[in-house]
Coordinates of C-alpha atoms and ligand atoms in Angstrom, one line a residue:
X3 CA -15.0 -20.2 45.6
X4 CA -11.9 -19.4 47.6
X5 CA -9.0 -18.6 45.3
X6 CA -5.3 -19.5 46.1
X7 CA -4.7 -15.6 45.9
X8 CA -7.0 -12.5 45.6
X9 CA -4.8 -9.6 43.1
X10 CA -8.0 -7.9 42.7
X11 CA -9.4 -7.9 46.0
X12 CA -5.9 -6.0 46.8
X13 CA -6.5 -3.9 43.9
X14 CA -9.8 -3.1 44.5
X15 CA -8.4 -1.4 48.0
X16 CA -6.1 0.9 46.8
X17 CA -7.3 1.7 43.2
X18 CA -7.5 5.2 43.2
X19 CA -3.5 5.8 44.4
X20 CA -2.6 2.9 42.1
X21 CA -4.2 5.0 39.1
X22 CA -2.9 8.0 40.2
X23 CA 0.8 6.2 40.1
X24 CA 0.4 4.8 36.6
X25 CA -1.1 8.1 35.2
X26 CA 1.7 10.0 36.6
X27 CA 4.5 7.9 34.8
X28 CA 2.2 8.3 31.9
X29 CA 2.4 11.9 32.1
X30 CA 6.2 11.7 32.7
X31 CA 7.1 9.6 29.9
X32 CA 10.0 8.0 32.3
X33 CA 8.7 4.5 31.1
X34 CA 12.0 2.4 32.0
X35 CA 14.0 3.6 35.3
X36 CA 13.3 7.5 35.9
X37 CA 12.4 9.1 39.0
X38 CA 9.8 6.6 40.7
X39 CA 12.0 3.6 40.2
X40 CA 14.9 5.7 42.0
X41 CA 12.7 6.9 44.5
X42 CA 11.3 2.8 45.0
X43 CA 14.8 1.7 45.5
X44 CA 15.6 3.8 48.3
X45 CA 12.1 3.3 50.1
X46 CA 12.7 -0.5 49.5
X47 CA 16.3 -0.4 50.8
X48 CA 15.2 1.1 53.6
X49 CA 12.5 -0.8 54.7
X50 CA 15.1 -3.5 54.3
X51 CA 17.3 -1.7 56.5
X52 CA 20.3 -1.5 54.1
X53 CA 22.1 1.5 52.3
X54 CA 21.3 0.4 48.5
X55 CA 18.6 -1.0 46.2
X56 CA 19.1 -1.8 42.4
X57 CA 16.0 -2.3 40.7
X58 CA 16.0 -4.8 37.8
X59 CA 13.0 -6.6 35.8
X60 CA 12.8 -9.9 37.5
X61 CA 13.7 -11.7 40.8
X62 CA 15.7 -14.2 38.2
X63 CA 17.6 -10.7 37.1
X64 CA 18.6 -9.8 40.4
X65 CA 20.1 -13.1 41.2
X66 CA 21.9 -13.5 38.5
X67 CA 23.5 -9.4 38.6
X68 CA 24.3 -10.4 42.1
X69 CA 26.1 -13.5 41.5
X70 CA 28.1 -11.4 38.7
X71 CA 29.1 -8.8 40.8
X72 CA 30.1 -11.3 43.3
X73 CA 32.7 -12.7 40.4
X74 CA 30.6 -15.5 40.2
X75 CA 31.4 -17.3 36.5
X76 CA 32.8 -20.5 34.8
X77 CA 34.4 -22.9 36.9
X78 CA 32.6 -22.0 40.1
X79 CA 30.6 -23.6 42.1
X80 CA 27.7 -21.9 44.1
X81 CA 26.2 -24.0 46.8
X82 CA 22.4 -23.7 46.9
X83 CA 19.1 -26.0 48.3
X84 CA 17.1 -28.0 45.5
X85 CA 13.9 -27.4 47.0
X86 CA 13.1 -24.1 45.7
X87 CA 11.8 -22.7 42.4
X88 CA 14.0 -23.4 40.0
X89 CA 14.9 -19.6 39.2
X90 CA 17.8 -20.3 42.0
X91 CA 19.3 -22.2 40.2
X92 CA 18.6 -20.9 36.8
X93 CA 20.3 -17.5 37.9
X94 CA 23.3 -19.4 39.0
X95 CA 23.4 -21.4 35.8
X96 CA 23.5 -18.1 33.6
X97 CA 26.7 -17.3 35.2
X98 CA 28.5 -20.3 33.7
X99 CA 28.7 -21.5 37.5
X100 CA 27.8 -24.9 38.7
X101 CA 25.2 -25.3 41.2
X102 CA 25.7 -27.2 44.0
X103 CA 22.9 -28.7 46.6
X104 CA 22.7 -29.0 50.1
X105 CA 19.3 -30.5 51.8
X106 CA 16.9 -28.3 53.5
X107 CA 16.3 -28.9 57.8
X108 CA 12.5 -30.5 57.3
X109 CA 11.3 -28.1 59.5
X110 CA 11.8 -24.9 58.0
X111 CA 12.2 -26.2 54.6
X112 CA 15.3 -24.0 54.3
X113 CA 19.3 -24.5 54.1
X114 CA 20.1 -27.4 56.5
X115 CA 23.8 -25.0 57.9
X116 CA 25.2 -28.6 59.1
X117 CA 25.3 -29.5 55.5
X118 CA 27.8 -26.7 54.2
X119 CA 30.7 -27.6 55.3
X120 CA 30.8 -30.8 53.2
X121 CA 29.6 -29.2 50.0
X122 CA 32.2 -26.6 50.0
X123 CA 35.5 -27.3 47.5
X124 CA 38.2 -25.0 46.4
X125 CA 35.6 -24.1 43.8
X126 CA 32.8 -23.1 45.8
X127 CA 33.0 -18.9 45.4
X128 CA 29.4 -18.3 47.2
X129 CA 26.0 -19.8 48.9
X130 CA 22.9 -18.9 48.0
X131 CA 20.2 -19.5 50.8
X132 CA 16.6 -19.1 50.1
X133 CA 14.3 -17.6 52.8
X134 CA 11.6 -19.9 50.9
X135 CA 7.8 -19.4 51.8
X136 CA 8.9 -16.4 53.3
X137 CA 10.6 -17.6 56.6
X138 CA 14.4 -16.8 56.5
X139 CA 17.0 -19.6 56.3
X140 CA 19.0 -20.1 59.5
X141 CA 21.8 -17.2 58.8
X142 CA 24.0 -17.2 61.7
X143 CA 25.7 -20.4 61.2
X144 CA 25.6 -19.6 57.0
X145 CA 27.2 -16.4 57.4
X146 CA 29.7 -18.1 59.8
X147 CA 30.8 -21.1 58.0
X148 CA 30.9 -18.3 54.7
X149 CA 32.8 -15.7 56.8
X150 CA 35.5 -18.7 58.0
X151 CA 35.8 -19.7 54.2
X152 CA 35.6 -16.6 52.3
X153 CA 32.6 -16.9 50.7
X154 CA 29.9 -14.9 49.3
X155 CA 26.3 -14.9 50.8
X156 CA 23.5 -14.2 48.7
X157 CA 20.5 -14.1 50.0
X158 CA 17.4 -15.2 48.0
X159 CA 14.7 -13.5 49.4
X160 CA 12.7 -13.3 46.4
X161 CA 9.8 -14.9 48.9
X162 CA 10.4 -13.0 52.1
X163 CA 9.6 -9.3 51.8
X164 CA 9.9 -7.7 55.8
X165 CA 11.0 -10.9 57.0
X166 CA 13.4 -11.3 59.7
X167 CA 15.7 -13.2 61.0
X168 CA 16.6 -12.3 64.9
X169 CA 15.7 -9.1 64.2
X170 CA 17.1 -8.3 60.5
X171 CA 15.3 -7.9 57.4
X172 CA 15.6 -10.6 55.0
X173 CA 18.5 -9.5 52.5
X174 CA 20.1 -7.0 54.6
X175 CA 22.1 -10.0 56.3
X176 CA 24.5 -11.9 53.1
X177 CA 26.8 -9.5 51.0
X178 CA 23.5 -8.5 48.8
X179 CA 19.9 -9.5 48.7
X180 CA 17.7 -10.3 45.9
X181 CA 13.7 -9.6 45.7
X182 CA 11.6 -10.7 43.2
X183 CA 8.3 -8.6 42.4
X184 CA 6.1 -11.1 40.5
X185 CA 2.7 -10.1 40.7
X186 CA 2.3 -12.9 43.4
X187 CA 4.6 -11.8 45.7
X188 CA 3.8 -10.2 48.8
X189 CA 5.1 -7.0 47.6
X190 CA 3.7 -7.7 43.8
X191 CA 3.7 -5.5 40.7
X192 CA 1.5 -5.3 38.5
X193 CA 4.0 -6.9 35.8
X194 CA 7.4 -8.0 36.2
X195 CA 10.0 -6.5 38.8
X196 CA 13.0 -7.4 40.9
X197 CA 15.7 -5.6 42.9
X198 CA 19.2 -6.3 44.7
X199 CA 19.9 -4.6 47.9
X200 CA 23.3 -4.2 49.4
X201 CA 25.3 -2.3 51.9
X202 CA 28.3 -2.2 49.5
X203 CA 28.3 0.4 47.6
X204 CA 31.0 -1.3 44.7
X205 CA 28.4 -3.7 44.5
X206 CA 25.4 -1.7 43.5
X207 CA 27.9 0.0 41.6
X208 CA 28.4 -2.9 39.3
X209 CA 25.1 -4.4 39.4
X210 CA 23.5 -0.7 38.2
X211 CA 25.9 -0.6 35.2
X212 CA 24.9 -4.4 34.3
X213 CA 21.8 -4.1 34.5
X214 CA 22.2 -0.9 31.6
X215 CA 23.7 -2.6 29.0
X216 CA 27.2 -2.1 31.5
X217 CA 27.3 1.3 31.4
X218 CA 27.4 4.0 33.7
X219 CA 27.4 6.8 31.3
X220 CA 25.1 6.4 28.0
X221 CA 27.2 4.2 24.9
X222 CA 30.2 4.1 26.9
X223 CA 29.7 0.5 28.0
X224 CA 32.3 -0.2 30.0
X225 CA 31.5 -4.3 30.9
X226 CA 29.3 -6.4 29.0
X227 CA 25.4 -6.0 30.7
X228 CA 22.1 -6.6 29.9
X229 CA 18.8 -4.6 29.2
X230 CA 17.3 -5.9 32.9
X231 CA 15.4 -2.2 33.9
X232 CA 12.6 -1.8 36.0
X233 CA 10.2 0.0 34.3
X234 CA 8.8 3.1 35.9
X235 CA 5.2 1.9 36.0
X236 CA 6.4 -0.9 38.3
X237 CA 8.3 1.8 40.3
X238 CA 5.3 4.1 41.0
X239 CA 3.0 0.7 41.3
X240 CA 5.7 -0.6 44.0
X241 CA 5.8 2.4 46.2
X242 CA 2.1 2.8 46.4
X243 CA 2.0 -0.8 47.1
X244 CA 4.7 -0.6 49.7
X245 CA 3.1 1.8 52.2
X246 CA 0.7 -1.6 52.7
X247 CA 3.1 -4.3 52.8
X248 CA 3.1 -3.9 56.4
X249 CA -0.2 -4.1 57.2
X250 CA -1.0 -6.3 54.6
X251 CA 2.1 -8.8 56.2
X252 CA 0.5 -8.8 59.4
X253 CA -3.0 -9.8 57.9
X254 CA -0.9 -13.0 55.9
X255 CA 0.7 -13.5 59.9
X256 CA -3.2 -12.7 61.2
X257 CA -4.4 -15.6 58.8
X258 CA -1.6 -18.1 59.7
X259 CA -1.9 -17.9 63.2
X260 CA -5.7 -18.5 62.3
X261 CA -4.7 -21.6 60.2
X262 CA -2.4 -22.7 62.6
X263 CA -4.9 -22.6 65.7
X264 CA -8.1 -24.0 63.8
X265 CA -6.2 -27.1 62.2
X266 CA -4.2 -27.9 65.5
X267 CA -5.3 -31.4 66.9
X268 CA -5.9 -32.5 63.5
X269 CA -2.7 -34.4 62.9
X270 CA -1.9 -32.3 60.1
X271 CA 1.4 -31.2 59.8
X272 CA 1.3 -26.8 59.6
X273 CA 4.4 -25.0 58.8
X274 CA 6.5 -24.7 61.5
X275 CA 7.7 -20.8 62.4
X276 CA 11.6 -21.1 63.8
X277 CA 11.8 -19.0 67.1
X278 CA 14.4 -16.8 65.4
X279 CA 11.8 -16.1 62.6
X280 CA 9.6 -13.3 61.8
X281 CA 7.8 -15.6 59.0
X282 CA 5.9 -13.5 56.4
X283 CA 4.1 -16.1 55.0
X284 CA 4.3 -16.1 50.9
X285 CA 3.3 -19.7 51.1
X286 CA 1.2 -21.1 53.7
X287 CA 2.4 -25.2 53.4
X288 CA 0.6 -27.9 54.8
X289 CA 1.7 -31.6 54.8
X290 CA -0.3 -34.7 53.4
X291 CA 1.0 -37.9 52.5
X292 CA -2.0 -38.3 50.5
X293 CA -1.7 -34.6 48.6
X294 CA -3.4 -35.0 45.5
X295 CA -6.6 -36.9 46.9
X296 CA -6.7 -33.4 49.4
X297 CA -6.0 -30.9 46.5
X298 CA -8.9 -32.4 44.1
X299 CA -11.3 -32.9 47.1
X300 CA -10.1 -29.2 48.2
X301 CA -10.9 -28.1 44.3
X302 CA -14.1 -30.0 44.5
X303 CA -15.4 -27.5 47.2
X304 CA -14.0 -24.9 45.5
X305 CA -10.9 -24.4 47.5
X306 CA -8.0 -23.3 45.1
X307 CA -4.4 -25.0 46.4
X308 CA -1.2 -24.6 45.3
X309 CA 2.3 -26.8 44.9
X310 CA 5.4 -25.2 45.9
X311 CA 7.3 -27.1 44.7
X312 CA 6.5 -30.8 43.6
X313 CA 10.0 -31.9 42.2
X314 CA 13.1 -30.1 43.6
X315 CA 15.1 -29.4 41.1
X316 CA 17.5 -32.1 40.8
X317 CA 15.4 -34.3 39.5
X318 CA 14.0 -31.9 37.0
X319 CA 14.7 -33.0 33.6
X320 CA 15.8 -29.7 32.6
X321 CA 19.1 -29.9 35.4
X322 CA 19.5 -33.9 34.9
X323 CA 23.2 -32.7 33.5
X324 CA 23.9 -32.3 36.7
X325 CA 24.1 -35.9 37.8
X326 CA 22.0 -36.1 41.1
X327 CA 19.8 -38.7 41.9
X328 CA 16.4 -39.3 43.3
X329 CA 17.5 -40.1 47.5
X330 CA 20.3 -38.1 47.9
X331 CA 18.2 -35.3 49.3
X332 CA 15.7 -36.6 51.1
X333 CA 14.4 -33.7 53.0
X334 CA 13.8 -31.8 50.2
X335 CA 12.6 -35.4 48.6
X336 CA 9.9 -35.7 50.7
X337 CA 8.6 -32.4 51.3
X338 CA 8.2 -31.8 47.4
X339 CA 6.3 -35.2 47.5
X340 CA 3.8 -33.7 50.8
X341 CA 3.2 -29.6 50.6
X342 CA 0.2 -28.3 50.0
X343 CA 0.0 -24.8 49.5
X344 CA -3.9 -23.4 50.8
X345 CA -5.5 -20.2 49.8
X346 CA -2.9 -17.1 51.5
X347 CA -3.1 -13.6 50.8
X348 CA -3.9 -10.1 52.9
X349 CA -7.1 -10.2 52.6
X350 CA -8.0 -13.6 53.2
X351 CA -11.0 -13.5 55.7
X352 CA -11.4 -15.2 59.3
X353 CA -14.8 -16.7 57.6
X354 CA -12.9 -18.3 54.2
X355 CA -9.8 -19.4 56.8
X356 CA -12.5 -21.7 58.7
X357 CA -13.9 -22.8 55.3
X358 CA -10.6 -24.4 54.2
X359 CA -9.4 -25.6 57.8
X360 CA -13.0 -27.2 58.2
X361 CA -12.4 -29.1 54.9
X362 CA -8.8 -30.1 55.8
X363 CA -9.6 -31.0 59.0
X364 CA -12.7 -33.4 57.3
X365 CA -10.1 -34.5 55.2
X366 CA -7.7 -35.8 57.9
X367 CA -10.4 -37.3 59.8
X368 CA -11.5 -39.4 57.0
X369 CA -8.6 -40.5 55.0
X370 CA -6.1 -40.1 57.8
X371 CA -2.9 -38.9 58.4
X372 CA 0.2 -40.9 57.9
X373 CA 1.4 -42.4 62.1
X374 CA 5.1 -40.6 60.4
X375 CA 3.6 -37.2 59.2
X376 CA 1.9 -37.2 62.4
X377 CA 4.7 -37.7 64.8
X378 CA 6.6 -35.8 62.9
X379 CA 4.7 -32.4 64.1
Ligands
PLP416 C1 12.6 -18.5 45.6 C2 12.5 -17.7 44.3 N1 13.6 -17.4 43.6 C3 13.6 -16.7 42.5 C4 12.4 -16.3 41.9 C5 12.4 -15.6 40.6 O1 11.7 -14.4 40.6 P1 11.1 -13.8 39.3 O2 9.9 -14.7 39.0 O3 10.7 -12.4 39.6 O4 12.1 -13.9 38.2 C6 11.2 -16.6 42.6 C7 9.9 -16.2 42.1 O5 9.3 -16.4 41.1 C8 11.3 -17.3 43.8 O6 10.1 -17.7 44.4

């Protein structure tokens, strides 16, 4: 059996500081924010090369303080991509904001920047990119078209932990940067965590008071916030865990590259890294035209696959109100209709890499790859 991810393998590897962490908040009885969340958002700032980090209890959370703090509220619109996990666009939603797509560039699967400019009205107050499967969206020409038009940039980097884009950590580049913690993640707690990291300091300002209930002082509530802590067990979890995330993002990049060389040849489509890229890898994404024949054969042999995402989100039921149709995206169309997600995580082995490119490669030889999915690598 090769599982899609492996939370206890990683476990397993650094149990005894992990335990140490937990017993220590224990001890401390500094069970939401306290000491070790303070001490995680500077480390995590850092390593993201920015002055500030607001931890909060969710990725969702952190978009949604940082689209606040932005100004971000009814009447707005906030221009985003549909192919990503609906959280995006949930966060934006909250704010009373309307969300507003642009298609993805099929390669990268992220913000297509030639499609801004025609998305943007006298309403548009900020654009949300998403660095999704942990390659950063093409920032230049997004931070250009947003500096040009006065516009906030908000990065979501809830995929991309130590990603870069020409040299800049994801969520150091847009006015703030949002992380999400999901045990899943690269960086992963062992629960629920997010954080917003900013170089502005009236930012974090604001987003630290929201995030308490809108106050900076206890009971004088000064705005109206919201109980969105990060716990301290997450806090002492995280900074253990973030000693590793470089190694362990190297071994994800290790295990692409391994991917990428062993399926080459085969006609199928492997996720393309952009040269300005340092791609970290969240998702690994393959390409079938006949995806669900390859994940039940895959789960046959015991190969665990995942879908990120199969409908983009304006065609999910739940944001139908806001009145797009099926073809008017059709990047983001027909990669939700083709990726296929195989097993990725640190400590994925060379050994269970060949196991799965073996079986996709059988797969391609015997049912084929579409003449337009080929050409299309
Ligand atoms: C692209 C993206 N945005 C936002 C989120 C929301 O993060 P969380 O699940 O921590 O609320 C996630 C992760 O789930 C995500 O992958």
């Amino acid at each position: 059996m090769i599982p899609f991810v492996d939370l206890k393998a990683q476990y397993r590897s650094i149990r005894e500081d992990v335990d140490a962490a937990v017993l220590g908040v224990l001890d401390s009885g500094q069970f939401t924010l306290g000491s070790e969340v303070a001490a995680f958002e500077r480390e995590f700032a850092e390593y993201c090369g920015v002055a500030q980090g607001v931890g909060v209890n969710t990725g969702t959370s952190a978009l949604h303080l940082a689209l606040l703090a932005a100004g971000v509220g009814p009447g707005d619109e906030v221009i985003t991509v549909p192919f990503t996990f609906v959280a995006t666009v949930s966060a934006i939603h909250y704010t009373g904001a309307k969300p507003v797509f642009v298609d993805i560039d099929p390669e990268s699967f992220t913000m297509n920047p030639a499609a801004l400019a025609a998305a943007i009205t006298p309403r548009t107050k900020a654009i949300v990119p998403v660095h999704l499967y942990g390659q950063p969206a093409d920032m230049d020409p997004i931070l250009e078209v947003a500096r040009k038009r006065g516009l906030v940039v908000i990065e979501d980097a809830c995929q991309a932990h130590g990603a870069e884009y020409r040299g800049r950590r994801a969520g150091s580049m847009g006015h703030m940067g949002c992380f999400s913690f999901y045990p899943g993640k690269n960086l992963g707690a062992y629960g629920e965590g997010g954080m917003v990291v900013t170089d502005d300091p009236a930012y974090a300002r604001m987003i630290r008071m929201l995030r308490d209930w809108g106050a900076e002082q206890k009971y004088h509530h000064v705005l109206k916030g919201y109980n969105f802590r990060l716990e301290g067990i997450q806090g002492a979890v995280l900074r253990v865990k973030l000693r590793h995330l470089e190694s362990w993002t190297e071994a994800r990049r290790a295990a692409a590259a391994r991917y990428d060389r062993l399926l080459s040849g085969s006609g199928v489509p492997t996720p393309e890294a952009m040269e300005y890229a340092r791609h970290v890898y969240h998702v690994y994404a393959i390409r079938s035209g006949r995806r669900q024949q390859w994940q039940e054969a895959l789960s046959a042999q015991g190969i665990h696959t995942g879908i990120h995402y199969p409908i983009p989100v304006h065609l999910l039921p739940a944001f139908a109100d806001l009145g797009y149709a099926a073809g008017e995206f059709p990047h983001s169309e027909q990669a939700a209709n083709e990726v296929l997600s195989l097993p990725m995580f640190a400590e994925l082995t060379a050994e269970q890499c060949e196991v799965v490119s073996n079986a996709v490669r059988s797969l391609a030889s015997t049912s084929g790859v579409p003449q337009a999915l080929a050409s299309a690598k």
